[in-house]
C-alpha cells in the first residue's frame, strides 16, 4: 500500500448530492489562496529517472487537469525554474513565499519510501495560503510516464496539486458505484489517479467557484 502525506490543520467536508470533497480549515474558514491564479516555480531538471521534458510535461498535465474543471476558476502560472530543490521547505529550508515544485533525489528526502510526494501549504493564520511547495520522492521511487515498472508521475502530480490549492485527502465513505477520487490517500492502479472524479471537482469548485456556476 502506498501513501501520500500532507499537513492537516482540521478539515471541512463539502457535500453536494452524493459527492463530497475535503478542504483544510483554519480558524473556522477554508484555507485557500487569496486569488485563483496560483504562481509556482518548476524544477526544470525534472526527475533523474526521466528525460527532463517528459517529467515536466507530466507535471504540467497535472495542472491542466485541474484548470479544466468548468465550475472552478483555479488556474496556475509557471514563473520559471527552481534550480536548487534544497530551497523547498520540504528539504528543511525556511519559507520564502515562493512555491517550488521539485524532486528530492538525495537524503533531503526524509519521509521514507512509502511516501510518493508531499505538499506543504503554508498560511498566514488567516486562512490564506502564501506558499505551497511540492516535492516528489526521487530517492526511493522510480518515476515513469508510460508503461513498465515504476510510479506514474502524472497521477501523483494531480493529487499533490490538489493539496497545493487547499484540498485534503478524501477519506470517504464512498458509494459502491463510483470511482475513487484522485484525492483518495492511496494512489489508484491503472493510472486512474490521473483522472478527476466528481468528488475531486467539488472541492476545487467550492474553494474557487466559477462565477458562471455560482453567480
PDB file of C-alpha atoms in Angstrom:
ATOM      1  CA  UNK A   1       0.000   0.000   0.000  1.00  0.00           C
ATOM      2  CA  UNK A   2       1.386   3.392  -0.949  1.00  0.00           C
ATOM      3  CA  UNK A   3       0.572   6.521   0.976  1.00  0.00           C
ATOM      4  CA  UNK A   4       0.954  10.225   0.426  1.00  0.00           C
ATOM      5  CA  UNK A   5       1.265  12.797   3.160  1.00  0.00           C
ATOM      6  CA  UNK A   6       0.205  16.372   3.680  1.00  0.00           C
ATOM      7  CA  UNK A   7      -0.202  18.611   6.703  1.00  0.00           C
ATOM      8  CA  UNK A   8      -3.687  18.663   8.208  1.00  0.00           C
ATOM      9  CA  UNK A   9      -4.880  21.509  10.441  1.00  0.00           C
ATOM     10  CA  UNK A  10      -8.501  20.482  10.539  1.00  0.00           C
ATOM     11  CA  UNK A  11     -10.904  19.578   7.761  1.00  0.00           C
ATOM     12  CA  UNK A  12     -14.252  20.564   6.359  1.00  0.00           C
ATOM     13  CA  UNK A  13     -16.406  18.106   4.457  1.00  0.00           C
ATOM     14  CA  UNK A  14     -18.044  19.779   1.477  1.00  0.00           C
ATOM     15  CA  UNK A  15     -21.078  17.893   0.175  1.00  0.00           C
ATOM     16  CA  UNK A  16     -23.217  18.108  -2.933  1.00  0.00           C
ATOM     17  CA  UNK A  17     -25.774  15.442  -3.788  1.00  0.00           C
ATOM     18  CA  UNK A  18     -23.958  12.108  -3.368  1.00  0.00           C
ATOM     19  CA  UNK A  19     -20.425  13.540  -3.688  1.00  0.00           C
ATOM     20  CA  UNK A  20     -18.114  15.152  -1.178  1.00  0.00           C
ATOM     21  CA  UNK A  21     -14.710  16.803  -1.047  1.00  0.00           C
ATOM     22  CA  UNK A  22     -12.486  17.685   1.903  1.00  0.00           C
ATOM     23  CA  UNK A  23     -10.670  21.000   2.334  1.00  0.00           C
ATOM     24  CA  UNK A  24      -8.416  22.453   5.004  1.00  0.00           C
ATOM     25  CA  UNK A  25      -9.903  24.793   7.573  1.00  0.00           C
ATOM     26  CA  UNK A  26      -8.133  27.267   9.849  1.00  0.00           C
ATOM     27  CA  UNK A  27      -9.912  29.393  12.381  1.00  0.00           C
ATOM     28  CA  UNK A  28     -13.219  28.153  11.030  1.00  0.00           C
ATOM     29  CA  UNK A  29     -12.589  29.286   7.431  1.00  0.00           C
ATOM     30  CA  UNK A  30     -11.466  27.265   4.396  1.00  0.00           C
ATOM     31  CA  UNK A  31      -7.763  27.603   3.636  1.00  0.00           C
ATOM     32  CA  UNK A  32      -7.099  28.779   0.061  1.00  0.00           C
ATOM     33  CA  UNK A  33      -5.061  31.219  -1.978  1.00  0.00           C
ATOM     34  CA  UNK A  34      -6.246  34.829  -1.962  1.00  0.00           C
ATOM     35  CA  UNK A  35      -6.581  34.718  -5.761  1.00  0.00           C
ATOM     36  CA  UNK A  36      -7.465  31.778  -8.039  1.00  0.00           C
ATOM     37  CA  UNK A  37      -4.264  32.303 -10.079  1.00  0.00           C
ATOM     38  CA  UNK A  38      -1.528  30.367  -8.245  1.00  0.00           C
ATOM     39  CA  UNK A  39       2.103  31.073  -9.258  1.00  0.00           C
ATOM     40  CA  UNK A  40       4.795  28.410  -8.969  1.00  0.00           C
ATOM     41  CA  UNK A  41       8.350  27.534  -9.980  1.00  0.00           C
ATOM     42  CA  UNK A  42       9.078  24.130 -11.546  1.00  0.00           C
ATOM     43  CA  UNK A  43      12.492  22.457 -11.328  1.00  0.00           C
ATOM     44  CA  UNK A  44      13.492  22.173 -14.990  1.00  0.00           C
ATOM     45  CA  UNK A  45      15.930  19.305 -14.388  1.00  0.00           C
ATOM     46  CA  UNK A  46      12.960  17.082 -13.571  1.00  0.00           C
ATOM     47  CA  UNK A  47      13.427  13.547 -12.314  1.00  0.00           C
ATOM     48  CA  UNK A  48      16.664  11.560 -12.572  1.00  0.00           C
ATOM     49  CA  UNK A  49      14.527   8.685 -13.898  1.00  0.00           C
ATOM     50  CA  UNK A  50      13.149  10.536 -16.923  1.00  0.00           C
ATOM     51  CA  UNK A  51      14.073  12.851 -19.742  1.00  0.00           C
ATOM     52  CA  UNK A  52      13.531  16.365 -18.354  1.00  0.00           C
ATOM     53  CA  UNK A  53      10.816  17.315 -20.824  1.00  0.00           C
ATOM     54  CA  UNK A  54       8.888  14.086 -20.165  1.00  0.00           C
ATOM     55  CA  UNK A  55       8.883  14.797 -16.440  1.00  0.00           C
ATOM     56  CA  UNK A  56       7.924  18.444 -16.892  1.00  0.00           C
ATOM     57  CA  UNK A  57       5.089  17.666 -19.273  1.00  0.00           C
ATOM     58  CA  UNK A  58       3.677  15.063 -16.873  1.00  0.00           C
ATOM     59  CA  UNK A  59       3.540  17.674 -14.099  1.00  0.00           C
ATOM     60  CA  UNK A  60       2.109  20.319 -16.430  1.00  0.00           C
ATOM     61  CA  UNK A  61      -0.636  17.911 -17.480  1.00  0.00           C
ATOM     62  CA  UNK A  62      -1.420  17.545 -13.784  1.00  0.00           C
ATOM     63  CA  UNK A  63      -2.011  21.284 -13.520  1.00  0.00           C
ATOM     64  CA  UNK A  64      -4.139  21.227 -16.678  1.00  0.00           C
ATOM     65  CA  UNK A  65      -6.422  18.554 -15.218  1.00  0.00           C
ATOM     66  CA  UNK A  66      -7.494  20.991 -12.518  1.00  0.00           C
ATOM     67  CA  UNK A  67      -7.853  24.041 -14.766  1.00  0.00           C
ATOM     68  CA  UNK A  68     -10.255  22.094 -16.976  1.00  0.00           C
ATOM     69  CA  UNK A  69     -12.805  21.805 -14.149  1.00  0.00           C
ATOM     70  CA  UNK A  70     -15.544  24.028 -15.536  1.00  0.00           C
ATOM     71  CA  UNK A  71     -17.126  25.065 -12.255  1.00  0.00           C
ATOM     72  CA  UNK A  72     -13.804  26.286 -10.808  1.00  0.00           C
ATOM     73  CA  UNK A  73     -11.685  29.363 -11.529  1.00  0.00           C
ATOM     74  CA  UNK A  74      -8.438  27.786 -10.270  1.00  0.00           C
ATOM     75  CA  UNK A  75      -5.516  28.466 -12.624  1.00  0.00           C
ATOM     76  CA  UNK A  76      -1.739  28.305 -12.340  1.00  0.00           C
ATOM     77  CA  UNK A  77       1.206  30.287 -13.688  1.00  0.00           C
ATOM     78  CA  UNK A  78       4.640  28.710 -14.161  1.00  0.00           C
ATOM     79  CA  UNK A  79       7.117  31.503 -13.443  1.00  0.00           C
ATOM     80  CA  UNK A  80      10.376  29.701 -14.180  1.00  0.00           C
ATOM     81  CA  UNK A  81      12.954  27.257 -12.864  1.00  0.00           C
ATOM     82  CA  UNK A  82      13.515  26.071  -9.303  1.00  0.00           C
ATOM     83  CA  UNK A  83      17.140  25.044  -9.908  1.00  0.00           C
ATOM     84  CA  UNK A  84      18.004  24.234  -6.300  1.00  0.00           C
ATOM     85  CA  UNK A  85      15.495  21.817  -4.737  1.00  0.00           C
ATOM     86  CA  UNK A  86      17.001  22.392  -1.302  1.00  0.00           C
ATOM     87  CA  UNK A  87      15.304  25.830  -1.165  1.00  0.00           C
ATOM     88  CA  UNK A  88      11.988  23.998  -0.640  1.00  0.00           C
ATOM     89  CA  UNK A  89      10.598  23.907   2.887  1.00  0.00           C
ATOM     90  CA  UNK A  90      10.274  20.157   2.290  1.00  0.00           C
ATOM     91  CA  UNK A  91      14.076  19.963   2.190  1.00  0.00           C
ATOM     92  CA  UNK A  92      14.298  21.786   5.514  1.00  0.00           C
ATOM     93  CA  UNK A  93      14.625  25.359   4.194  1.00  0.00           C
ATOM     94  CA  UNK A  94      12.802  28.348   5.636  1.00  0.00           C
ATOM     95  CA  UNK A  95       9.665  29.613   3.888  1.00  0.00           C
ATOM     96  CA  UNK A  96      10.433  32.092   1.108  1.00  0.00           C
ATOM     97  CA  UNK A  97       6.895  32.954  -0.086  1.00  0.00           C
ATOM     98  CA  UNK A  98       7.573  31.157  -3.371  1.00  0.00           C
ATOM     99  CA  UNK A  99       6.011  27.846  -4.354  1.00  0.00           C
ATOM    100  CA  UNK A 100       8.584  25.389  -5.708  1.00  0.00           C
ATOM    101  CA  UNK A 101       7.778  22.056  -7.361  1.00  0.00           C
ATOM    102  CA  UNK A 102      10.871  19.858  -7.084  1.00  0.00           C
ATOM    103  CA  UNK A 103      12.301  16.347  -6.951  1.00  0.00           C
ATOM    104  CA  UNK A 104      14.366  15.438  -3.883  1.00  0.00           C
ATOM    105  CA  UNK A 105      16.868  12.851  -5.092  1.00  0.00           C
ATOM    106  CA  UNK A 106      19.109  12.546  -2.015  1.00  0.00           C
ATOM    107  CA  UNK A 107      18.895  12.466   1.757  1.00  0.00           C
ATOM    108  CA  UNK A 108      16.999  15.756   1.767  1.00  0.00           C
ATOM    109  CA  UNK A 109      14.040  13.395   1.327  1.00  0.00           C
ATOM    110  CA  UNK A 110      13.251  12.273   4.883  1.00  0.00           C
ATOM    111  CA  UNK A 111       9.717  10.870   4.682  1.00  0.00           C
ATOM    112  CA  UNK A 112      10.555   7.302   3.703  1.00  0.00           C
ATOM    113  CA  UNK A 113       9.880   5.016   0.767  1.00  0.00           C
ATOM    114  CA  UNK A 114       6.102   4.771   1.175  1.00  0.00           C
ATOM    115  CA  UNK A 115       5.524   8.477   0.601  1.00  0.00           C
ATOM    116  CA  UNK A 116       5.455   9.310  -3.103  1.00  0.00           C
ATOM    117  CA  UNK A 117       5.042  13.057  -2.862  1.00  0.00           C
ATOM    118  CA  UNK A 118       4.377  15.709  -0.275  1.00  0.00           C
ATOM    119  CA  UNK A 119       2.870  19.187  -0.288  1.00  0.00           C
ATOM    120  CA  UNK A 120       3.323  21.802   2.423  1.00  0.00           C
ATOM    121  CA  UNK A 121       0.733  24.589   2.209  1.00  0.00           C
ATOM    122  CA  UNK A 122       1.717  27.467   4.494  1.00  0.00           C
ATOM    123  CA  UNK A 123      -0.838  30.059   5.539  1.00  0.00           C
ATOM    124  CA  UNK A 124      -0.526  33.259   7.469  1.00  0.00           C
ATOM    125  CA  UNK A 125      -3.027  32.263  10.148  1.00  0.00           C
ATOM    126  CA  UNK A 126      -5.891  33.963   8.335  1.00  0.00           C
ATOM    127  CA  UNK A 127      -6.885  31.121   6.033  1.00  0.00           C
ATOM    128  CA  UNK A 128      -4.825  32.440   3.104  1.00  0.00           C
ATOM    129  CA  UNK A 129      -2.140  30.215   1.578  1.00  0.00           C
ATOM    130  CA  UNK A 130       1.101  32.095   0.866  1.00  0.00           C
ATOM    131  CA  UNK A 131       3.343  29.181  -0.183  1.00  0.00           C
ATOM    132  CA  UNK A 132       2.743  25.528  -1.016  1.00  0.00           C
ATOM    133  CA  UNK A 133       5.865  23.649  -2.062  1.00  0.00           C
ATOM    134  CA  UNK A 134       5.557  20.214  -3.671  1.00  0.00           C
ATOM    135  CA  UNK A 135       8.336  17.614  -3.536  1.00  0.00           C
ATOM    136  CA  UNK A 136       8.424  14.245  -5.290  1.00  0.00           C
ATOM    137  CA  UNK A 137      10.319  11.340  -3.740  1.00  0.00           C
ATOM    138  CA  UNK A 138      13.280  10.921  -6.077  1.00  0.00           C
ATOM    139  CA  UNK A 139      15.312   8.955  -3.555  1.00  0.00           C
ATOM    140  CA  UNK A 140      13.293   5.744  -3.218  1.00  0.00           C
ATOM    141  CA  UNK A 141      10.705   5.992  -6.012  1.00  0.00           C
ATOM    142  CA  UNK A 142      11.296   5.200  -9.686  1.00  0.00           C
ATOM    143  CA  UNK A 143       9.177   7.526 -11.800  1.00  0.00           C
ATOM    144  CA  UNK A 144       7.581   6.781 -15.147  1.00  0.00           C
ATOM    145  CA  UNK A 145       5.223   8.498 -17.566  1.00  0.00           C
ATOM    146  CA  UNK A 146       4.177   5.468 -19.619  1.00  0.00           C
ATOM    147  CA  UNK A 147       4.191   1.692 -19.252  1.00  0.00           C
ATOM    148  CA  UNK A 148       6.679  -0.512 -17.449  1.00  0.00           C
ATOM    149  CA  UNK A 149       7.810  -0.589 -13.848  1.00  0.00           C
ATOM    150  CA  UNK A 150       7.668   2.464 -11.659  1.00  0.00           C
ATOM    151  CA  UNK A 151       5.199   5.015 -10.321  1.00  0.00           C
ATOM    152  CA  UNK A 152       3.168   7.213 -12.623  1.00  0.00           C
ATOM    153  CA  UNK A 153       4.362  10.780 -12.147  1.00  0.00           C
ATOM    154  CA  UNK A 154       1.277  12.444 -13.589  1.00  0.00           C
ATOM    155  CA  UNK A 155      -1.005  10.605 -11.150  1.00  0.00           C
ATOM    156  CA  UNK A 156       0.961  11.831  -8.139  1.00  0.00           C
ATOM    157  CA  UNK A 157       1.260  15.339  -9.580  1.00  0.00           C
ATOM    158  CA  UNK A 158      -2.517  15.695  -9.963  1.00  0.00           C
ATOM    159  CA  UNK A 159      -3.010  14.601  -6.353  1.00  0.00           C
ATOM    160  CA  UNK A 160      -0.341  16.870  -4.885  1.00  0.00           C
ATOM    161  CA  UNK A 161      -1.577  19.881  -6.875  1.00  0.00           C
ATOM    162  CA  UNK A 162      -4.952  19.332  -5.222  1.00  0.00           C
ATOM    163  CA  UNK A 163      -3.217  19.781  -1.857  1.00  0.00           C
ATOM    164  CA  UNK A 164      -1.368  22.796  -3.239  1.00  0.00           C
ATOM    165  CA  UNK A 165      -4.558  24.810  -3.592  1.00  0.00           C
ATOM    166  CA  UNK A 166      -6.322  23.633  -0.438  1.00  0.00           C
ATOM    167  CA  UNK A 167      -7.817  20.166  -0.806  1.00  0.00           C
ATOM    168  CA  UNK A 168      -7.207  17.418   1.732  1.00  0.00           C
ATOM    169  CA  UNK A 169      -7.374  13.637   1.497  1.00  0.00           C
ATOM    170  CA  UNK A 170     -10.873  12.430   0.771  1.00  0.00           C
ATOM    171  CA  UNK A 171     -11.404   9.557   3.203  1.00  0.00           C
ATOM    172  CA  UNK A 172     -14.932   8.637   2.141  1.00  0.00           C
ATOM    173  CA  UNK A 173     -17.187   6.821   2.710  1.00  0.00           C
ATOM    174  CA  UNK A 174     -17.767   6.282  -0.998  1.00  0.00           C
ATOM    175  CA  UNK A 175     -20.843   4.935  -2.768  1.00  0.00           C
ATOM    176  CA  UNK A 176     -20.191   1.493  -4.218  1.00  0.00           C
ATOM    177  CA  UNK A 177     -20.915   2.610  -7.782  1.00  0.00           C
ATOM    178  CA  UNK A 178     -18.357   5.438  -8.136  1.00  0.00           C
ATOM    179  CA  UNK A 179     -14.664   5.579  -8.992  1.00  0.00           C
ATOM    180  CA  UNK A 180     -12.444   6.508  -6.055  1.00  0.00           C
ATOM    181  CA  UNK A 181     -11.339  10.151  -6.229  1.00  0.00           C
ATOM    182  CA  UNK A 182      -7.818  11.266  -7.030  1.00  0.00           C
ATOM    183  CA  UNK A 183      -7.699  12.891  -3.577  1.00  0.00           C
ATOM    184  CA  UNK A 184      -8.054   9.425  -2.032  1.00  0.00           C
ATOM    185  CA  UNK A 185      -4.945   8.933   0.186  1.00  0.00           C
ATOM    186  CA  UNK A 186      -3.635   5.991  -1.857  1.00  0.00           C
ATOM    187  CA  UNK A 187      -2.550   6.032  -5.483  1.00  0.00           C
ATOM    188  CA  UNK A 188      -5.001   4.137  -7.684  1.00  0.00           C
ATOM    189  CA  UNK A 189      -3.938   1.427 -10.168  1.00  0.00           C
ATOM    190  CA  UNK A 190      -4.009   1.676 -13.964  1.00  0.00           C
ATOM    191  CA  UNK A 191      -3.318   5.438 -13.915  1.00  0.00           C
ATOM    192  CA  UNK A 192      -6.804   6.139 -12.571  1.00  0.00           C
ATOM    193  CA  UNK A 193      -5.420   8.848 -10.293  1.00  0.00           C
ATOM    194  CA  UNK A 194      -4.755  10.963 -13.388  1.00  0.00           C
ATOM    195  CA  UNK A 195      -8.479  11.500 -13.905  1.00  0.00           C
ATOM    196  CA  UNK A 196     -10.540  13.718 -11.644  1.00  0.00           C
ATOM    197  CA  UNK A 197     -13.809  12.403 -10.273  1.00  0.00           C
ATOM    198  CA  UNK A 198     -16.834  14.374  -9.096  1.00  0.00           C
ATOM    199  CA  UNK A 199     -15.531  14.325  -5.521  1.00  0.00           C
ATOM    200  CA  UNK A 200     -12.291  15.993  -6.643  1.00  0.00           C
ATOM    201  CA  UNK A 201     -14.069  18.614  -8.713  1.00  0.00           C
ATOM    202  CA  UNK A 202     -16.467  19.647  -5.961  1.00  0.00           C
ATOM    203  CA  UNK A 203     -13.529  20.592  -3.732  1.00  0.00           C
ATOM    204  CA  UNK A 204     -11.997  22.783  -6.438  1.00  0.00           C
ATOM    205  CA  UNK A 205     -15.354  24.388  -7.165  1.00  0.00           C
ATOM    206  CA  UNK A 206     -16.056  25.090  -3.502  1.00  0.00           C
ATOM    207  CA  UNK A 207     -12.680  26.778  -2.984  1.00  0.00           C
ATOM    208  CA  UNK A 208     -12.580  28.722  -6.275  1.00  0.00           C
ATOM    209  CA  UNK A 209     -16.105  28.776  -7.700  1.00  0.00           C
ATOM    210  CA  UNK A 210     -16.734  29.851 -11.259  1.00  0.00           C
ATOM    211  CA  UNK A 211     -18.970  32.889 -11.446  1.00  0.00           C
ATOM    212  CA  UNK A 212     -20.774  31.180 -14.324  1.00  0.00           C
ATOM    213  CA  UNK A 213     -21.866  28.423 -11.954  1.00  0.00           C
ATOM    214  CA  UNK A 214     -22.061  30.351  -8.675  1.00  0.00           C
ATOM    215  CA  UNK A 215     -23.094  33.933  -9.516  1.00  0.00           C
TER     216      UNK A 215
END
